[in-house]
mmCIF file of C-alpha atoms and ligand atoms in Angstrom:
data_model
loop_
_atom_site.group_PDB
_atom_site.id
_atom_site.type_symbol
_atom_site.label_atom_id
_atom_site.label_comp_id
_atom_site.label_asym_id
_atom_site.label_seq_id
_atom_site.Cartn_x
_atom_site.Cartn_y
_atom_site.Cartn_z
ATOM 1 C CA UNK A 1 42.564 119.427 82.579
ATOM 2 C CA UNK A 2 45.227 120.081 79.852
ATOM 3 C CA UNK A 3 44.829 123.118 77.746
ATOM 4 C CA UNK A 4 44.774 121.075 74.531
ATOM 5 C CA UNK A 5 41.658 118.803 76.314
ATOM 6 C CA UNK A 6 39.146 121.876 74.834
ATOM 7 C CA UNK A 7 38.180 122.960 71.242
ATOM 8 C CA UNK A 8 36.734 126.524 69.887
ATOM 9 C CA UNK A 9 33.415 126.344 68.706
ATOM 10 C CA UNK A 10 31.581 129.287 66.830
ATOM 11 C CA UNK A 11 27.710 129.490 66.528
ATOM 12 C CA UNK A 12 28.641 131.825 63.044
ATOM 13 C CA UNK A 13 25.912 135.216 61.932
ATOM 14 C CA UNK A 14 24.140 132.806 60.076
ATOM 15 C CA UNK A 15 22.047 131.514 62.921
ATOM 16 C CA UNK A 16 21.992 134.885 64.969
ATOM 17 C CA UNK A 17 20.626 136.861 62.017
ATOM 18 C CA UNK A 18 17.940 134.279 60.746
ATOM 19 C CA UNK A 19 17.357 131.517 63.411
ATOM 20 C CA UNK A 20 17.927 133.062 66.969
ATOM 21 C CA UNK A 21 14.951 131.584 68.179
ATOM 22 C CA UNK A 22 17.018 128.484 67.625
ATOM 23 C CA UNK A 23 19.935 129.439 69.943
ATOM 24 C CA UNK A 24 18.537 127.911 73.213
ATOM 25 C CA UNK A 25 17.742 124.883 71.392
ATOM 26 C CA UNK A 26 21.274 124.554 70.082
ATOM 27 C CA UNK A 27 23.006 125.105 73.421
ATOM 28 C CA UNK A 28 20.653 122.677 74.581
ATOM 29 C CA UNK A 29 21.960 120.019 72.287
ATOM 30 C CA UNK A 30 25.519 121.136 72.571
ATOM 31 C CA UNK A 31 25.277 120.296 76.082
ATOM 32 C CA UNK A 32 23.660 116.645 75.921
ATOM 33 C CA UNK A 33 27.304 115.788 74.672
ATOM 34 C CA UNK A 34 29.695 118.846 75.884
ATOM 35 C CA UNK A 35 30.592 120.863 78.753
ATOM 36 C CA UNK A 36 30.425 124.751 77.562
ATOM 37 C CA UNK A 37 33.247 126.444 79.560
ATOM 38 C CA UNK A 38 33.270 129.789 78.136
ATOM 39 C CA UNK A 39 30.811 131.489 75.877
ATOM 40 C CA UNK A 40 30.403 135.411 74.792
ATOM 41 C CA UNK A 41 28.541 137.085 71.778
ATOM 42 C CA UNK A 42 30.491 139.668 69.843
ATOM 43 C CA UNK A 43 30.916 140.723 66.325
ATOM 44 C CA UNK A 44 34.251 140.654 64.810
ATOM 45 C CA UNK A 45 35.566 143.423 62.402
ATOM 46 C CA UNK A 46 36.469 142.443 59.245
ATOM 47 C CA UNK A 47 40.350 142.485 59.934
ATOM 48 C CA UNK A 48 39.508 140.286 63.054
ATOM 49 C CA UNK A 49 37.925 138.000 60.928
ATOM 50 C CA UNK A 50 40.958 138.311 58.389
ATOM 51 C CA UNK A 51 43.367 137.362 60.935
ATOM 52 C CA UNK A 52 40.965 134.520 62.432
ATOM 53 C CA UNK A 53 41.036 133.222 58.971
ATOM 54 C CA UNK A 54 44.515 133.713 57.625
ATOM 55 C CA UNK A 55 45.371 130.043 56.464
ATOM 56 C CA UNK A 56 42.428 130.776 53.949
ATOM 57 C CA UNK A 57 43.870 133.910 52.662
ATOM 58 C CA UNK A 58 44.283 133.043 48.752
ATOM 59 C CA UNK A 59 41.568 130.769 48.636
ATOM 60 C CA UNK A 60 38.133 131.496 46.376
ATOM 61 C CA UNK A 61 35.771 131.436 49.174
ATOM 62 C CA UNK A 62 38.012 133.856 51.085
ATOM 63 C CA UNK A 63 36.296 136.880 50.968
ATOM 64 C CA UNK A 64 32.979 135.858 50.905
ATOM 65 C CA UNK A 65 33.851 134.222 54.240
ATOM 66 C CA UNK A 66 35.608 136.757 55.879
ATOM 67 C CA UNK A 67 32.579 139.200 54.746
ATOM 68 C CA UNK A 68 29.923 136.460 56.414
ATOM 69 C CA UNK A 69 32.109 136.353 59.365
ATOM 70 C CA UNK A 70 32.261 139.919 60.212
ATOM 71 C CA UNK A 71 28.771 141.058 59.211
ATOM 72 C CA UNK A 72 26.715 140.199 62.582
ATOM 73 C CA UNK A 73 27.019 138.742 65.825
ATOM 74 C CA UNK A 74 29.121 135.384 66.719
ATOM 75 C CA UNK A 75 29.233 132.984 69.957
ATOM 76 C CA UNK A 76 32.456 131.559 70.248
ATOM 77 C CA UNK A 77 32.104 128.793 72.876
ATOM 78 C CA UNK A 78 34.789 126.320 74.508
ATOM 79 C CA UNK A 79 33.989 123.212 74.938
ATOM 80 C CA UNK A 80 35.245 119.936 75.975
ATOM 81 C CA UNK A 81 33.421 116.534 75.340
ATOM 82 C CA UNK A 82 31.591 115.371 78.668
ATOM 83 C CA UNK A 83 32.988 111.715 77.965
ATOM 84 C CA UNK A 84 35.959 111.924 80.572
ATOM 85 C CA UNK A 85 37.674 108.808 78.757
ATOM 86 C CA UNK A 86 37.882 111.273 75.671
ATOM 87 C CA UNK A 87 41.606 112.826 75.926
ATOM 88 C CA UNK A 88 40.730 115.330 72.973
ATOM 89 C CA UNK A 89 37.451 117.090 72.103
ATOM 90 C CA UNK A 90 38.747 118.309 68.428
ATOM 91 C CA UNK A 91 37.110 114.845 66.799
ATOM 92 C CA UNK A 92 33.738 114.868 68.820
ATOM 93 C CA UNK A 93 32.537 118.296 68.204
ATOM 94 C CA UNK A 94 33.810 118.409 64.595
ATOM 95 C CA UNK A 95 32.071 114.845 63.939
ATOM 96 C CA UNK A 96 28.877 116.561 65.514
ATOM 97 C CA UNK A 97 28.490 119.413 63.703
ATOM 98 C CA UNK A 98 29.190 117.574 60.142
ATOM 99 C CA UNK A 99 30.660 118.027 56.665
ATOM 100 C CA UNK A 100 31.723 121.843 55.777
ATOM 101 C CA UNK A 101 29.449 121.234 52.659
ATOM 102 C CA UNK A 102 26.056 121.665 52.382
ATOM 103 C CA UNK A 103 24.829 119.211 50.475
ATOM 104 C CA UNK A 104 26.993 116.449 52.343
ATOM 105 C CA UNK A 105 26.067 117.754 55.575
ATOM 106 C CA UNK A 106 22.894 116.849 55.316
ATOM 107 C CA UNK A 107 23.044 113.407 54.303
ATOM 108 C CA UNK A 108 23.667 112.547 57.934
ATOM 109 C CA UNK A 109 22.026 113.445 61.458
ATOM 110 C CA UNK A 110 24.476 116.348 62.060
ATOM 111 C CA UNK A 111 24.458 120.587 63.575
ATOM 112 C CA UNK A 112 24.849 121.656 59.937
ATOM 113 C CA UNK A 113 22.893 119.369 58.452
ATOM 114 C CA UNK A 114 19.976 120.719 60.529
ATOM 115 C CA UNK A 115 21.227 124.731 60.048
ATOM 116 C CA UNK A 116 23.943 125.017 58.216
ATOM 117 C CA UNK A 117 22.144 126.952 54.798
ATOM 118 C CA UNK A 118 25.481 127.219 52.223
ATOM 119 C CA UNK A 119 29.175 125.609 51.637
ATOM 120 C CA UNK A 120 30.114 129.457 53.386
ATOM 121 C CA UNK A 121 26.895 129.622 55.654
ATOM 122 C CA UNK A 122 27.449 126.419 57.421
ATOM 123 C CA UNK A 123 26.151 127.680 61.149
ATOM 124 C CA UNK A 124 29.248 126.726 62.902
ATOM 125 C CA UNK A 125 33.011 126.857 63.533
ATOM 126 C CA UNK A 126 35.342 123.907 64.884
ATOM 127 C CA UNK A 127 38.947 123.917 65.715
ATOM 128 C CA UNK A 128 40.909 121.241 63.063
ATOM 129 C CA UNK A 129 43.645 120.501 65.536
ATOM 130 C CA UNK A 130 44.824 121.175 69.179
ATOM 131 C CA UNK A 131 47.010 123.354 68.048
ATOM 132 C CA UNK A 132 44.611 125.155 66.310
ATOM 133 C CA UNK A 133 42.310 125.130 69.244
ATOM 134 C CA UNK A 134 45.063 126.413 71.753
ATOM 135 C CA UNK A 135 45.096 129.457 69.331
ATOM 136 C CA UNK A 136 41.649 130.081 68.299
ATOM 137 C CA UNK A 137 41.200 129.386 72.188
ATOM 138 C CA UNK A 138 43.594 132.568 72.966
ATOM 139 C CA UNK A 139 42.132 134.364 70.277
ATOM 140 C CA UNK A 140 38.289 134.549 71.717
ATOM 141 C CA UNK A 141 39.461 133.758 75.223
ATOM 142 C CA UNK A 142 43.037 135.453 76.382
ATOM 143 C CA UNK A 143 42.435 134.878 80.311
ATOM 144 C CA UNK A 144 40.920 131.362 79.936
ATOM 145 C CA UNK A 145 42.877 128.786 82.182
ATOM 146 C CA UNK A 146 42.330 125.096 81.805
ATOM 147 C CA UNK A 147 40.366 123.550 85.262
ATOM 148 C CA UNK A 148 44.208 121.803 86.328
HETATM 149 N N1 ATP B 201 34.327 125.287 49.046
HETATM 150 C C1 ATP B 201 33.875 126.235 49.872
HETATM 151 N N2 ATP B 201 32.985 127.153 49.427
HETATM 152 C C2 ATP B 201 32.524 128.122 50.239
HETATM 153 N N3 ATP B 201 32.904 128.289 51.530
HETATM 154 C C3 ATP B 201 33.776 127.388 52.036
HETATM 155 C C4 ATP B 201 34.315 126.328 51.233
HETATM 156 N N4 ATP B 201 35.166 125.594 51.989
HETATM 157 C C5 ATP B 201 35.160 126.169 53.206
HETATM 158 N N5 ATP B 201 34.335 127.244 53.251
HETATM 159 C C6 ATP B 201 34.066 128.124 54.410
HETATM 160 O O1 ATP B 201 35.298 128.343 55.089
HETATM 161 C C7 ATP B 201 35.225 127.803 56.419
HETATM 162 C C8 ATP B 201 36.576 127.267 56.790
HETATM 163 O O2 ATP B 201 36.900 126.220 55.887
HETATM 164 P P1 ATP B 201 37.576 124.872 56.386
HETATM 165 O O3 ATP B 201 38.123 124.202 55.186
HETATM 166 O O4 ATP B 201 38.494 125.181 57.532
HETATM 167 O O5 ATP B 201 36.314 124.045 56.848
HETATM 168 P P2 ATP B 201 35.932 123.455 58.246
HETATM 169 O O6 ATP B 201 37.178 123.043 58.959
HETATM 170 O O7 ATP B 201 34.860 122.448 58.070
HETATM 171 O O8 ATP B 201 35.249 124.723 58.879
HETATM 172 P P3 ATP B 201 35.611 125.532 60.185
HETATM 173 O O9 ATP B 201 37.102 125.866 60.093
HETATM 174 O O10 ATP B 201 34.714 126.756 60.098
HETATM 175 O O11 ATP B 201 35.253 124.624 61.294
HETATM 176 C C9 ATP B 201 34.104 126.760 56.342
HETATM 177 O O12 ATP B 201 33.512 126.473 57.574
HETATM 178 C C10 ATP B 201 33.133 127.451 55.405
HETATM 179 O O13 ATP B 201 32.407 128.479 56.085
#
């Protein structure tokens, strides 16, 4: 399976500091709809989170989201969607966790509709593009290799 088949997901510190009795459930649902290759918990410092989030820098929510970011514990995942006719994953998981805004996210049946408590707070992260995911990928997961 091609590198660029997989996206980074991140269950963000707004779930692990106020709804970790949720996490099973979540993982759960993640995996009625994708295959979870990798997954670790960690905390990133804040100029891990910088870096992680440098085509924000300049931005208003900037700081306030590299601040979130860093402040408790993380679980970056990779997934890829279990539909094998799927040739990219980017689409699915970003379509199933919903808008970036709150308010939008839950109009629809969606990860953070359900969670997600602010436009900054939304409960999770999804790679934009491939190439974004390659990265993010390498960033969480330096020794991960692709099953081909
Ligand atoms: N208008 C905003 N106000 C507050 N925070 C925001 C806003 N827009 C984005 N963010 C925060 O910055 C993150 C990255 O923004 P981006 O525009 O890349 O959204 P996204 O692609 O939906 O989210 P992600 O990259 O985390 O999957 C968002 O997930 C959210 O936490």
């Amino acid at each position: 399976m091609s590198l660029t088949r997989y996206t980074l997901a991140i269950i963000k510190p707004d779930i692990l500091e106020k709804q970790s009795k949720s996490i099973e459930k979540i993982l759960s649902t993640i995996q009625e709809k994708f295959i979870i290759h990798e997954k670790k918990q960690l905390q990133l410092t804040i100029e891990q989170a910088e870096q992680f989030y440098s085509d924000h820098r300049g931005k208003f929510f900037y700081e306030r989201l590299v601040c979130f970011m860093s402040r408790g514990p993380i679980i970056p995942l990779v997934l890829s969607e279990k539909n094998v006719n799927s040739s990219s994953s980017i689409k699915p998981w970003r379509d199933f966790i919903g808008p970036t805004h709150r308010d939008k996210a839950r109009e629809i049946n969606c990860l953070r509709g359900q969670f997600g408590t602010s436009d900054t707070k939304n409960a999770f992260h999804g790679s934009g593009s491939e190439k974004e995911a390659v990265d993010e990928i390498k960033f969480f997961f330096p020794d991960f290799k692709s099953d081909l």
